[in-house]
Amino acid sequence: MQQQVSEGRVLIDSGKNSNDASLMIEAIGVSKIFGSGDSMITALDAVSIGIREGEFFTLLGPSGCGKTTLLRMIAGFEHPSSGAILLDGSDISELPPYKRPVNTVFQSYALFPHLTVAQNIAFGLQMLDRPKAEIAETVDRMLSMVKMEAMKDRLTSQISGGQQQRVALARALAPQPKVLLLDEPLSALDLKLRKEMQIELKRLQHETGITFVFVTHDQEEALTMSDRIAVMSEGHVLQVGSPHDIYERPANRFVAGFIGETNTLTAEVMSSTTDRISLRLGEGLELDAELPSGMTPKERVTLVVRPEHLRLSFGTTGSSLPGTVSNVVYLGTDTHYHVRLDSGDELVARVQNSSASDLQFGIGEAVAVAFEPSTVRVLRD
Amino acid sequence: MAEHARHRPFSVRRIPGFTAIASLCFVLLYAPIITLVIYSFNDGESVALWEGFSWRWYESAWDNIQVQEATVRSLVIATLASGIATVVATMAAIGTTRTGAFPGRLAIYAIINQPLMVPEIVTAVALLIVFAMIKVATGYSGLAYLVAAHAAFCVPFAYLPIRARLEGMDLAYETAAADLYATPWRTFRHVTLPLMAPGIVAGAMLAFVVSLDDVVITEFVKSAGQDTLPTYMLGQLRRAVTPEVNAISTALLAVTVLLVSAFFVLSRQRR
Ligand SMILES: Nc1ncnc2c1ncn2[C@@H]1O[C@H](COP(=O)(O)OP(=O)(O)OP(=O)(O)O)[C@@H](O)[C@H]1O
Ligand SMILES: [Mg+2]
């Protein structure tokens, strides 16, 4: 244990709590309780996550799940009710925001209205008492990085929403923080600008190498931008993983349903080993699937399979589920077929329209639904 | 089009007699003041009989030693009192808007605004008694009593516009400053203060005008030879009334109108 005195405060360097030496932020059993008595709200319940240095990490979850609360605790605007937050190995739980090398891009941008664009960007560096020449040089670099050189002397009320967004980014990046926090920074922008800014953000993250912690409730945004995603619900982190992991191997029904469209099916367990499971679906279909590690299956399990992994064919064939097309939704590149299975379950199959073997199914038509066993995911609960 | 007319929203302007009543109100409000202003330029001795245009009463007031002294005294008191009241009000406004809810906040709000609620004559009598006791005890009888009394009743006038400004100001700016390494003091100095400045200036001007105008409390608290402009004029009215009073009033009116207009411009300024 190494102790380090900083402006009257003792920073205890607890060393690396985890084996992963590259963790930039570590939340250890962090809980946050607002209010007391009857009006008590548990915004976060013993959340533990590790965010790696230099990654684009996204907190994803529905409204009220505690994303902002977690972000505000990393920034220092809230303090954990219990647990600790480590930044680069040091416990920062009790440090005030102005002593944390962490900057935030606020949802409302919160640009200072009495300062110009350039003065806004310079603010953090001035508060750090950096030399004038260095400030001027950094501000110019930031201005060109977000392509706002021409607007540097405007007041922030005299630029558009998208431009304000860029200034807010430049202002937060100028002091070169260890971590940049972004709380739904794109939600106020229209779709086109939003897509542009998504690319812009990725570029900035790549150029600066700074760890980004990004909050969104838009699953598509999370999938396209993140290195890793933490899916949250009601104060808990349900799953942390790469977009591919989260999408293809959701840990539970909530994650499966929240990330993209999905189909859920129940299956009877015929036999199982430590890592494989044999299942029967309805009458016609038997398959082997991977068993999530550490799970002991009961008699029935829930399966998820993505719409794009379902294959449709006319009539009934061998290893498939019989059903009837109940609705057809044309989406340009794809068509969604809603199929009511004879067992009563409702499935959605996505079929690409450009495929050479393109088959057209009409409403009311009898079809057979099939899929590769490897595309099926068995859920824990 | 006709359809449109029938569905016009309700407007007080279409109530019969609206224009007439509104005009009458303005006439009643401003006719006396206009008369006062006109007769300040009267060449004669009367405040009722027009005898031609002249600046003589302005010149006479300008040369009057007592008027000069009362004017300087009024300005000194108003400047000091509004200065003190503005500092106090600024601190009070920050304390009641920039901290979380605390028990007794409503009571503090009531106490700050107390001078607006308590009849002025009551405050005047109370101050007279307390200051008399202090005068006996200390022997001091300077302007400080007037300055203190004015500062006290000016506080709510300075407080209200400052508080309004602060309440309309998003806490996000201060949060952003703290995020960008500004200590609480530097956050105040570089963000809160510049953003609330229009409110502070508005509050100070309102306090200044209120102090400049005051008669009741001043009349009770002042020692001999401590007339302010309003109490001097009141004293003059007890003797022969000449258009000199009109001239002083008109000058006072001009200053007040200027300051109050500036107040409205500043308090409407949005960022
Ligand atoms: N200051 C506070 N006082 C009381 N309750 C709070 C406070 N801040 C947040 N909460 C509660 O904590 C829970 C989590 O809120 P939080 O703002 O973190 O959600 P979020 O995931 O950011 O949601 P959104 O997507 O709507 O922004 C909510 O139930 C909210 O009502
Ligand atoms: Mg939020």
XYZ file of C-alpha atoms and ligand atoms in Angstrom:
684
model
C 0.000 0.000 0.000
C 1.364 3.268 -1.126
C 0.100 6.556 0.231
C 0.114 9.761 -1.605
C -0.828 13.162 -0.177
C -2.642 15.510 -2.489
C -3.867 18.930 -1.327
C -4.481 17.753 2.191
C -6.232 14.593 1.101
C -4.834 11.130 1.336
C -5.164 9.043 -1.761
C -4.779 5.436 -0.868
C -3.368 3.466 -3.720
C -4.888 0.110 -3.095
C -2.933 -1.426 -5.922
C -4.830 -3.257 -8.602
C -7.751 -5.059 -7.095
C -8.199 -7.147 -10.148
C -5.908 -9.296 -12.196
C -6.689 -7.143 -15.185
C -3.933 -4.554 -14.949
C -5.437 -2.251 -17.565
C -8.607 -1.307 -15.667
C -9.162 2.458 -15.745
C -12.324 2.521 -13.680
C -13.452 -0.055 -11.220
C -16.738 0.045 -9.346
C -16.694 -2.331 -6.398
C -20.083 -3.152 -4.886
C -21.362 0.361 -5.465
C -24.837 1.112 -4.126
C -26.717 4.380 -4.154
C -29.795 4.997 -2.075
C -31.728 8.244 -2.440
C -34.022 9.488 0.308
C -34.922 7.532 3.406
C -37.834 5.726 5.006
C -40.866 5.260 2.773
C -39.519 7.348 -0.083
C -36.273 5.373 -0.282
C -35.084 4.631 -3.813
C -32.274 2.211 -4.512
C -30.865 3.676 -7.709
C -27.914 1.271 -7.801
C -27.674 -2.049 -6.010
C -24.152 -3.406 -5.404
C -22.886 -2.720 -8.909
C -19.418 -4.022 -9.769
C -17.869 -3.336 -13.149
C -14.432 -2.770 -14.583
C -13.809 -0.400 -17.462
C -10.587 -0.942 -19.393
C -8.140 1.742 -20.323
C -8.793 3.256 -23.733
C -12.044 1.462 -24.456
C -15.400 2.796 -25.591
C -17.639 1.522 -22.825
C -21.404 1.933 -22.929
C -23.957 1.823 -20.132
C -27.196 0.695 -21.746
C -30.571 0.322 -20.119
C -34.118 1.620 -19.952
C -35.049 4.923 -18.320
C -34.538 5.003 -14.564
C -32.177 2.007 -14.402
C -29.404 4.082 -12.793
C -27.109 4.924 -15.727
C -26.897 8.635 -14.919
C -26.442 7.885 -11.223
C -23.446 5.641 -11.945
C -21.943 8.233 -14.288
C -22.439 11.029 -11.746
C -20.640 8.945 -9.147
C -17.665 8.472 -11.454
C -17.648 12.245 -12.057
C -18.000 12.967 -8.330
C -21.398 14.709 -8.298
C -22.813 11.923 -6.136
C -21.101 9.795 -3.548
C -21.766 6.053 -3.191
C -23.922 4.995 -0.245
C -21.636 1.976 -0.036
C -18.859 0.470 -2.117
C -15.931 2.188 -3.753
C -14.927 3.618 -7.104
C -11.325 3.292 -8.224
C -9.767 5.406 -10.946
C -6.544 4.031 -12.328
C -6.113 2.076 -9.123
C -6.770 4.847 -6.570
C -9.931 5.139 -4.516
C -11.657 8.352 -5.631
C -14.996 7.762 -3.886
C -14.557 10.763 -1.594
C -12.791 13.178 -3.987
C -14.792 16.250 -5.089
C -15.426 16.524 -8.858
C -12.815 19.260 -9.351
C -10.056 16.966 -8.134
C -10.900 14.089 -10.475
C -9.156 13.807 -13.850
C -12.523 12.982 -15.391
C -14.608 15.260 -17.630
C -18.238 15.107 -18.656
C -20.210 15.955 -21.788
C -23.594 16.882 -20.386
C -26.851 16.030 -22.080
C -27.811 19.719 -22.021
C -24.190 20.600 -22.974
C -24.113 23.241 -20.156
C -21.837 25.520 -22.196
C -21.121 28.746 -20.342
C -23.370 31.365 -21.975
C -21.184 34.315 -20.969
C -18.085 32.906 -22.677
C -17.157 32.449 -26.320
C -16.555 29.089 -27.932
C -12.788 29.412 -27.451
C -13.155 30.602 -23.840
C -15.415 27.639 -23.089
C -12.807 25.231 -24.417
C -10.068 27.006 -22.438
C -12.000 26.926 -19.150
C -10.732 23.622 -17.757
C -7.119 24.397 -18.639
C -7.381 27.815 -16.973
C -8.751 26.250 -13.810
C -5.751 23.894 -13.873
C -3.514 27.006 -14.062
C -1.771 25.855 -17.229
C 0.551 28.371 -18.903
C -1.127 30.793 -21.333
C 0.825 29.587 -24.354
C -0.109 25.977 -23.697
C -3.773 26.912 -23.294
C -3.802 28.835 -26.574
C -2.100 25.981 -28.381
C -4.467 23.334 -26.964
C -7.564 25.419 -27.697
C -6.487 25.803 -31.326
C -5.859 22.073 -31.605
C -9.274 21.280 -30.089
C -11.004 23.791 -32.362
C -9.526 22.143 -35.430
C -10.223 18.663 -34.091
C -13.964 19.413 -33.871
C -13.841 21.647 -36.982
C -15.027 24.785 -35.186
C -12.121 27.158 -35.969
C -14.379 29.583 -37.809
C -16.718 29.961 -34.843
C -14.199 30.417 -32.062
C -15.208 33.961 -31.157
C -18.957 33.379 -31.172
C -21.020 33.166 -28.021
C -22.413 29.682 -27.501
C -25.946 31.015 -28.006
C -24.980 31.956 -31.557
C -24.203 28.433 -32.804
C -26.429 25.491 -33.727
C -27.222 22.463 -31.562
C -24.796 20.218 -33.429
C -22.052 22.823 -33.130
C -22.748 23.220 -29.402
C -22.320 19.472 -29.132
C -18.878 19.708 -30.738
C -17.857 22.545 -28.440
C -19.017 20.581 -25.404
C -16.867 17.674 -26.587
C -13.850 19.882 -27.202
C -14.265 21.545 -23.803
C -14.341 18.193 -22.033
C -11.399 16.773 -24.031
C -9.130 19.844 -23.774
C -7.754 19.052 -20.275
C -6.923 15.529 -21.528
C -8.847 13.681 -18.827
C -8.204 10.028 -18.083
C -11.882 9.322 -18.668
C -14.548 11.116 -20.689
C -18.128 10.621 -19.499
C -20.970 11.172 -21.967
C -24.572 11.147 -20.732
C -26.851 10.616 -23.733
C -24.995 13.334 -25.624
C -26.726 12.626 -28.931
C -30.324 12.436 -27.779
C -31.065 16.084 -28.570
C -29.907 15.776 -32.189
C -31.959 14.790 -35.217
C -31.343 11.421 -36.839
C -28.941 12.568 -39.567
C -26.787 14.641 -37.218
C -26.905 11.821 -34.719
C -25.405 9.375 -37.226
C -22.691 11.904 -38.102
C -21.853 12.497 -34.450
C -21.680 8.761 -33.764
C -18.911 8.493 -36.358
C -17.304 11.691 -35.067
C -17.277 10.367 -31.495
C -15.647 7.120 -32.551
C -13.020 9.098 -34.469
C -12.282 11.354 -31.478
C -12.018 8.376 -29.168
C -9.622 6.699 -31.566
C -7.506 9.856 -32.017
C -7.235 10.733 -28.333
C -7.047 7.212 -26.903
C -9.068 8.432 -23.908
C -11.400 6.001 -22.125
C -15.006 6.885 -23.043
C -17.939 5.949 -20.835
C -21.065 6.502 -22.857
C -24.660 6.378 -21.616
C -27.563 5.595 -23.900
C -30.891 3.848 -23.910
C -30.659 3.309 -27.658
C -29.546 -0.291 -28.227
C -28.622 0.296 -31.858
C -26.347 3.188 -30.892
C -24.756 1.012 -28.214
C -24.138 -1.858 -30.640
C -22.572 0.270 -33.364
C -20.291 2.363 -31.162
C -19.078 0.333 -28.219
C -16.091 -1.858 -27.542
C -18.027 -3.250 -24.609
C -21.524 -2.751 -23.250
C -22.972 -3.069 -19.751
C -26.691 -3.772 -19.878
C -28.446 -2.388 -16.802
C -31.899 -2.795 -15.352
C -33.363 -1.495 -12.095
C -30.034 -0.694 -10.483
C -28.316 -3.948 -11.505
C -25.773 -4.729 -14.186
C -27.165 -7.767 -15.982
C -24.409 -8.448 -18.486
C -21.117 -6.948 -19.597
C -19.680 -7.926 -22.940
C -18.806 -7.004 -26.495
C -21.700 -5.987 -28.766
C -21.393 -9.385 -30.442
C -21.555 -11.220 -27.096
C -24.502 -9.223 -25.888
C -26.384 -9.675 -29.129
C -25.605 -13.291 -29.865
C -25.254 -14.618 -26.340
C -27.632 -12.665 -24.103
C -27.401 -13.791 -20.485
C -31.102 -13.598 -19.771
C -34.513 -12.811 -21.124
C -34.265 -9.085 -20.307
C -31.008 -8.608 -22.217
C -32.299 -10.697 -25.125
C -35.461 -8.611 -25.332
C -33.770 -5.253 -24.833
C -31.078 -5.725 -27.480
C -32.696 -6.064 -30.851
C -35.699 -8.112 -31.858
C -35.744 -11.659 -30.659
C -37.856 -14.802 -30.494
C -38.290 -16.779 -27.313
C -39.302 -20.440 -27.259
C -39.671 -22.973 -24.491
C -38.167 -26.394 -24.934
C -38.283 -29.699 -23.114
C -34.951 -30.987 -21.802
C -34.251 -34.546 -22.934
C -30.730 -34.952 -21.560
C -27.757 -32.819 -20.670
C -24.027 -33.017 -20.058
C -21.856 -30.307 -18.453
C -21.773 -28.134 -21.547
C -24.328 -29.534 -24.023
C -28.045 -30.025 -23.812
C -30.522 -32.008 -25.921
C -33.831 -30.350 -26.402
C -37.179 -31.079 -27.966
C -39.372 -28.325 -29.327
C -43.002 -29.263 -29.856
C -43.407 -32.459 -31.861
C -41.165 -32.117 -34.827
C -37.858 -30.630 -33.759
C -35.005 -31.951 -31.710
C -31.676 -30.251 -31.320
C -28.445 -30.071 -29.380
C -27.426 -26.704 -27.956
C -24.661 -25.212 -25.887
C -25.369 -25.040 -22.169
C -24.287 -21.774 -20.468
C -21.524 -22.533 -18.001
C -22.598 -23.262 -14.477
C -26.250 -23.819 -15.346
C -28.168 -26.842 -14.169
C -31.198 -27.163 -16.420
C -34.675 -27.958 -15.134
C -37.247 -29.860 -17.191
C -37.947 -26.912 -19.420
C -35.667 -24.106 -20.597
C -36.154 -20.887 -22.520
C -34.413 -20.444 -25.853
C -33.820 -17.318 -27.849
C -33.157 -17.137 -31.547
C -32.764 -13.956 -33.605
C -35.199 -13.302 -36.493
C -32.374 -13.344 -39.065
C -31.433 -16.897 -38.070
C -34.850 -18.352 -38.841
C -35.370 -20.019 -42.216
C -38.758 -20.430 -43.799
C -39.854 -23.021 -46.359
C -43.137 -24.156 -47.876
C -45.079 -26.975 -46.298
C -43.667 -29.215 -43.613
C -40.200 -30.621 -43.860
C -38.247 -32.894 -41.541
C -36.599 -31.067 -38.722
C -38.721 -27.938 -38.404
C -41.612 -26.259 -36.664
C -44.899 -26.023 -38.564
C -46.850 -22.775 -38.595
C -48.862 -20.254 -40.580
C -47.811 -16.824 -41.840
C -49.889 -14.296 -39.917
C -48.374 -11.046 -41.140
C -45.845 -9.773 -43.663
C -43.938 -6.515 -43.095
C -41.876 -5.251 -46.015
C -38.820 -3.208 -44.895
C -36.897 -2.561 -48.117
C -33.821 -4.734 -47.724
C -35.659 -7.257 -45.555
C -39.104 -8.671 -45.091
C -40.390 -9.666 -41.655
C -42.679 -12.691 -41.631
C -44.732 -13.187 -38.491
C -45.416 -16.857 -38.084
C -47.929 -18.393 -35.701
C -46.656 -21.842 -34.812
C -49.077 -24.724 -34.478
C -47.959 -24.869 -30.831
C -49.350 -21.337 -30.362
C -46.046 -19.435 -30.107
C -45.522 -16.398 -32.319
C -42.198 -15.965 -34.143
C -40.700 -13.318 -36.386
C -38.403 -14.341 -39.228
C -36.336 -11.811 -41.137
C -35.639 -12.729 -44.743
C -33.283 -10.712 -46.904
C -35.002 -9.588 -50.073
C -31.973 -9.493 -52.324
C -31.139 -13.183 -51.899
C -31.260 -15.116 -55.156
C -33.399 -17.866 -53.710
C -35.961 -15.358 -52.606
C -39.219 -16.900 -51.692
C -42.415 -15.017 -51.179
C -44.818 -16.200 -48.551
C -48.373 -14.931 -48.319
C -50.527 -14.387 -45.284
C -52.287 -17.604 -44.279
C -49.746 -19.798 -46.023
C -48.463 -22.897 -44.207
C -44.717 -22.729 -43.646
C -42.002 -24.630 -41.858
C -39.573 -22.761 -39.590
C -36.065 -24.103 -39.170
C -32.748 -22.859 -37.751
C -29.184 -23.957 -37.111
C -28.743 -25.296 -33.567
C -25.643 -23.102 -33.205
C -27.750 -19.920 -33.528
C -29.898 -20.855 -30.549
C -29.078 -19.521 -27.123
C -30.280 -21.220 -23.928
C -31.124 -18.707 -21.212
C -30.275 -19.113 -17.567
C -33.686 -18.113 -16.294
C -62.465 33.760 -42.783
C -65.757 34.402 -40.996
C -65.301 31.035 -39.340
C -61.968 32.307 -38.129
C -63.374 35.492 -36.636
C -65.964 33.612 -34.639
C -63.341 31.419 -33.041
C -60.969 34.162 -32.043
C -59.688 33.540 -28.521
C -61.036 35.603 -25.663
C -59.343 38.984 -25.308
C -59.933 41.619 -22.634
C -59.506 44.228 -25.343
C -62.944 43.441 -26.731
C -64.710 44.085 -23.419
C -66.829 47.218 -23.935
C -65.190 50.269 -22.427
C -61.785 48.607 -22.080
C -59.959 51.336 -23.979
C -61.799 54.117 -22.151
C -61.059 52.700 -18.691
C -57.432 52.035 -19.540
C -56.974 55.546 -20.887
C -58.649 57.061 -17.825
C -56.296 55.149 -15.534
C -53.270 56.466 -17.384
C -54.616 60.019 -17.281
C -55.271 59.803 -13.530
C -51.814 58.370 -12.973
C -49.831 60.769 -15.075
C -51.827 64.032 -15.260
C -50.665 65.215 -11.811
C -47.059 64.394 -12.656
C -47.265 66.184 -15.985
C -48.759 69.218 -14.237
C -45.926 69.140 -11.714
C -43.340 68.991 -14.472
C -44.965 71.817 -16.461
C -45.176 74.153 -13.467
C -41.543 73.531 -12.594
C -40.876 75.755 -15.613
C -43.300 78.484 -14.441
C -41.863 81.980 -14.422
C -44.164 83.114 -11.585
C -44.251 82.394 -7.837
C -47.362 80.263 -8.018
C -47.678 76.517 -8.494
C -51.120 77.040 -10.036
C -50.952 80.154 -12.190
C -48.921 79.935 -15.436
C -46.828 83.039 -16.128
C -44.536 81.905 -18.931
C -41.524 79.622 -19.368
C -38.276 79.952 -17.440
C -35.475 77.929 -15.807
C -35.510 80.233 -12.752
C -36.650 77.607 -10.209
C -34.054 75.149 -11.418
C -31.418 77.854 -11.011
C -32.766 78.777 -7.607
C -32.757 75.151 -6.449
C -29.246 74.660 -7.881
C -27.963 77.659 -5.917
C -29.790 76.745 -2.713
C -27.202 75.565 -0.178
C -29.786 73.500 1.708
C -30.859 71.729 -1.468
C -27.242 71.066 -2.347
C -26.518 69.595 1.053
C -29.685 67.492 1.096
C -28.920 66.160 -2.399
C -25.394 65.151 -1.482
C -26.677 63.556 1.736
C -29.385 61.652 -0.165
C -26.867 60.370 -2.707
C -24.363 59.347 -0.028
C -27.006 57.465 1.962
C -28.522 55.833 -1.127
C -25.118 54.746 -2.426
C -23.930 53.274 0.874
C -27.281 51.734 1.797
C -27.884 50.150 -1.614
C -24.292 48.886 -1.663
C -24.657 47.206 1.721
C -28.134 45.889 0.891
C -26.924 44.440 -2.433
C -24.057 42.535 -0.839
C -26.336 41.173 1.880
C -29.077 40.344 -0.625
C -26.637 38.594 -2.968
C -25.408 36.377 -0.154
C -28.973 35.701 0.978
C -30.067 34.832 -2.559
C -27.191 32.380 -2.990
C -27.941 30.863 0.408
C -31.592 30.322 -0.450
C -31.201 29.051 -4.024
C -27.807 27.387 -4.362
C -28.018 25.065 -1.386
C -30.254 22.042 -1.009
C -33.531 22.387 0.855
C -32.934 22.874 4.567
C -35.361 23.185 7.463
C -36.475 26.750 8.061
C -35.825 27.933 4.507
C -39.349 29.313 4.255
C -38.917 31.149 7.552
C -35.683 32.693 6.276
C -37.437 33.759 3.103
C -40.140 35.477 5.206
C -37.570 37.178 7.429
C -35.626 38.544 4.460
C -38.787 40.011 2.980
C -40.093 41.293 6.304
C -39.609 45.003 5.492
C -42.087 44.601 2.624
C -44.765 43.290 4.981
C -44.328 45.287 8.198
C -45.932 48.770 7.941
C -43.173 51.296 7.392
C -44.376 53.493 10.239
C -43.902 50.604 12.690
C -40.323 50.072 11.542
C -39.776 53.833 11.760
C -40.979 54.090 15.350
C -39.029 50.986 16.364
C -35.837 52.372 14.828
C -36.410 55.765 16.446
C -36.571 54.163 19.883
C -33.626 51.802 19.429
C -31.410 54.455 17.834
C -32.290 56.913 20.608
C -31.032 54.403 23.122
C -27.834 53.849 21.156
C -27.322 57.622 20.758
C -27.570 58.081 24.504
C -25.212 55.218 25.149
C -22.551 56.141 22.590
C -23.005 59.843 21.995
C -22.656 59.249 18.224
C -25.282 60.976 16.087
C -23.857 60.827 12.557
C -25.239 59.565 9.251
C -24.605 55.904 10.126
C -28.086 55.563 11.622
C -29.726 56.631 8.379
C -27.434 54.427 6.320
C -28.184 51.421 8.545
C -31.938 52.030 8.462
C -31.974 52.461 4.682
C -29.777 49.405 4.135
C -32.218 47.343 6.205
C -35.353 48.219 4.257
C -33.518 48.045 0.911
C -32.529 44.387 1.363
C -35.773 42.811 0.059
C -35.826 45.144 -2.952
C -32.319 44.045 -3.880
C -33.018 40.416 -2.945
C -36.035 39.801 -5.172
C -34.440 40.479 -8.599
C -31.206 38.691 -7.609
C -33.107 35.649 -6.408
C -35.253 35.643 -9.549
C -32.109 35.683 -11.669
C -30.509 32.845 -9.716
C -33.646 30.724 -9.841
C -33.748 31.063 -13.606
C -30.108 29.995 -13.814
C -29.480 26.321 -14.474
C -27.354 24.597 -11.803
C -25.748 22.699 -14.701
C -23.297 25.574 -15.304
C -21.895 25.293 -11.801
C -21.808 21.509 -12.105
C -19.905 21.859 -15.379
C -17.429 24.265 -13.785
C -16.769 21.834 -10.927
C -16.276 19.085 -13.503
C -13.706 21.324 -15.222
C -11.492 21.634 -12.129
C -12.943 24.867 -10.705
C -12.935 24.941 -6.892
C -16.164 26.191 -5.277
C -14.703 29.707 -4.962
C -13.519 29.819 -8.584
C -16.855 28.431 -9.725
C -18.528 31.345 -7.964
C -16.024 33.863 -9.281
C -15.913 32.674 -12.919
C -19.418 31.277 -13.489
C -22.048 32.121 -10.879
C -21.127 35.777 -10.409
C -20.876 36.762 -14.102
C -24.133 34.972 -14.864
C -26.023 36.601 -12.004
C -24.519 40.053 -12.608
C -27.577 41.481 -14.425
C -29.689 40.518 -11.393
C -27.235 42.134 -8.995
C -27.133 45.387 -10.957
C -30.937 45.421 -11.193
C -31.250 44.784 -7.455
C -28.743 47.518 -6.626
C -30.567 50.063 -8.776
C -33.934 49.229 -7.296
C -32.476 49.547 -3.783
C -30.884 52.880 -4.748
C -34.180 54.319 -5.983
C -36.092 53.069 -2.936
C -33.527 54.659 -0.616
C -33.523 57.933 -2.568
C -37.329 58.131 -2.251
C -37.785 57.295 1.393
C -39.573 59.789 3.667
C -41.211 58.002 6.594
C -38.268 56.130 8.113
C -35.843 58.965 7.303
C -38.088 61.532 8.976
C -38.125 59.476 12.186
C -34.482 58.448 12.256
C -32.683 61.640 11.132
C -31.037 63.953 13.625
C -31.258 67.729 13.322
C -29.603 68.986 10.138
C -29.730 65.585 8.443
C -32.407 66.328 5.864
C -32.408 64.240 2.737
C -33.944 65.634 -0.435
C -37.435 64.208 0.233
C -37.534 65.316 3.894
C -36.216 68.768 2.916
C -39.063 69.088 0.415
C -41.565 67.954 3.009
C -40.233 70.675 5.297
C -40.585 73.288 2.533
C -44.227 72.378 1.932
C -45.028 73.405 5.502
C -44.031 76.949 4.536
C -44.735 78.750 1.270
C -44.937 76.393 -1.650
C -42.937 77.646 -4.647
C -42.229 75.981 -7.991
C -38.739 75.262 -6.608
C -40.244 72.091 -5.098
C -41.585 71.219 -8.551
C -38.137 71.705 -10.028
C -36.488 69.419 -7.447
C -39.243 66.839 -7.884
C -38.824 66.910 -11.649
C -35.081 66.380 -11.330
C -35.656 63.500 -8.901
C -38.251 62.066 -11.266
C -35.804 62.178 -14.166
C -33.157 60.279 -12.179
C -35.687 57.694 -10.995
C -37.143 57.138 -14.469
C -33.659 56.598 -15.856
C -32.752 54.072 -13.170
C -36.062 52.204 -13.295
C -35.890 51.961 -17.101
C -32.387 50.567 -16.792
C -33.712 48.112 -14.210
C -36.347 46.789 -16.598
C -33.907 46.489 -19.453
C -31.494 44.528 -17.256
C -34.036 42.278 -15.603
C -35.516 41.324 -18.980
C -32.118 40.469 -20.376
C -32.044 36.709 -20.915
C -29.061 34.586 -21.602
N -31.369 13.103 -6.738
C -32.232 12.078 -6.712
N -33.119 11.955 -5.697
C -33.981 10.907 -5.672
N -34.046 9.945 -6.581
C -33.190 10.015 -7.613
C -32.250 11.077 -7.738
N -31.529 10.871 -8.865
C -32.015 9.733 -9.425
N -33.010 9.217 -8.669
C -33.742 7.953 -8.946
O -32.808 6.934 -9.160
C -33.209 6.093 -10.230
C -32.135 6.056 -11.308
O -32.049 7.324 -11.913
P -31.041 7.685 -13.083
O -31.164 9.127 -13.353
O -29.705 7.167 -12.749
O -31.674 6.850 -14.285
P -31.198 6.766 -15.802
O -30.864 5.338 -16.054
O -30.152 7.767 -16.081
O -32.535 7.102 -16.569
P -32.768 7.999 -17.901
O -32.497 7.093 -19.062
O -34.208 8.337 -17.800
O -31.868 9.172 -17.823
C -34.536 6.643 -10.721
O -35.563 5.877 -10.141
C -34.566 8.041 -10.211
O -35.872 8.445 -9.954
Mg -30.088 9.576 -17.269
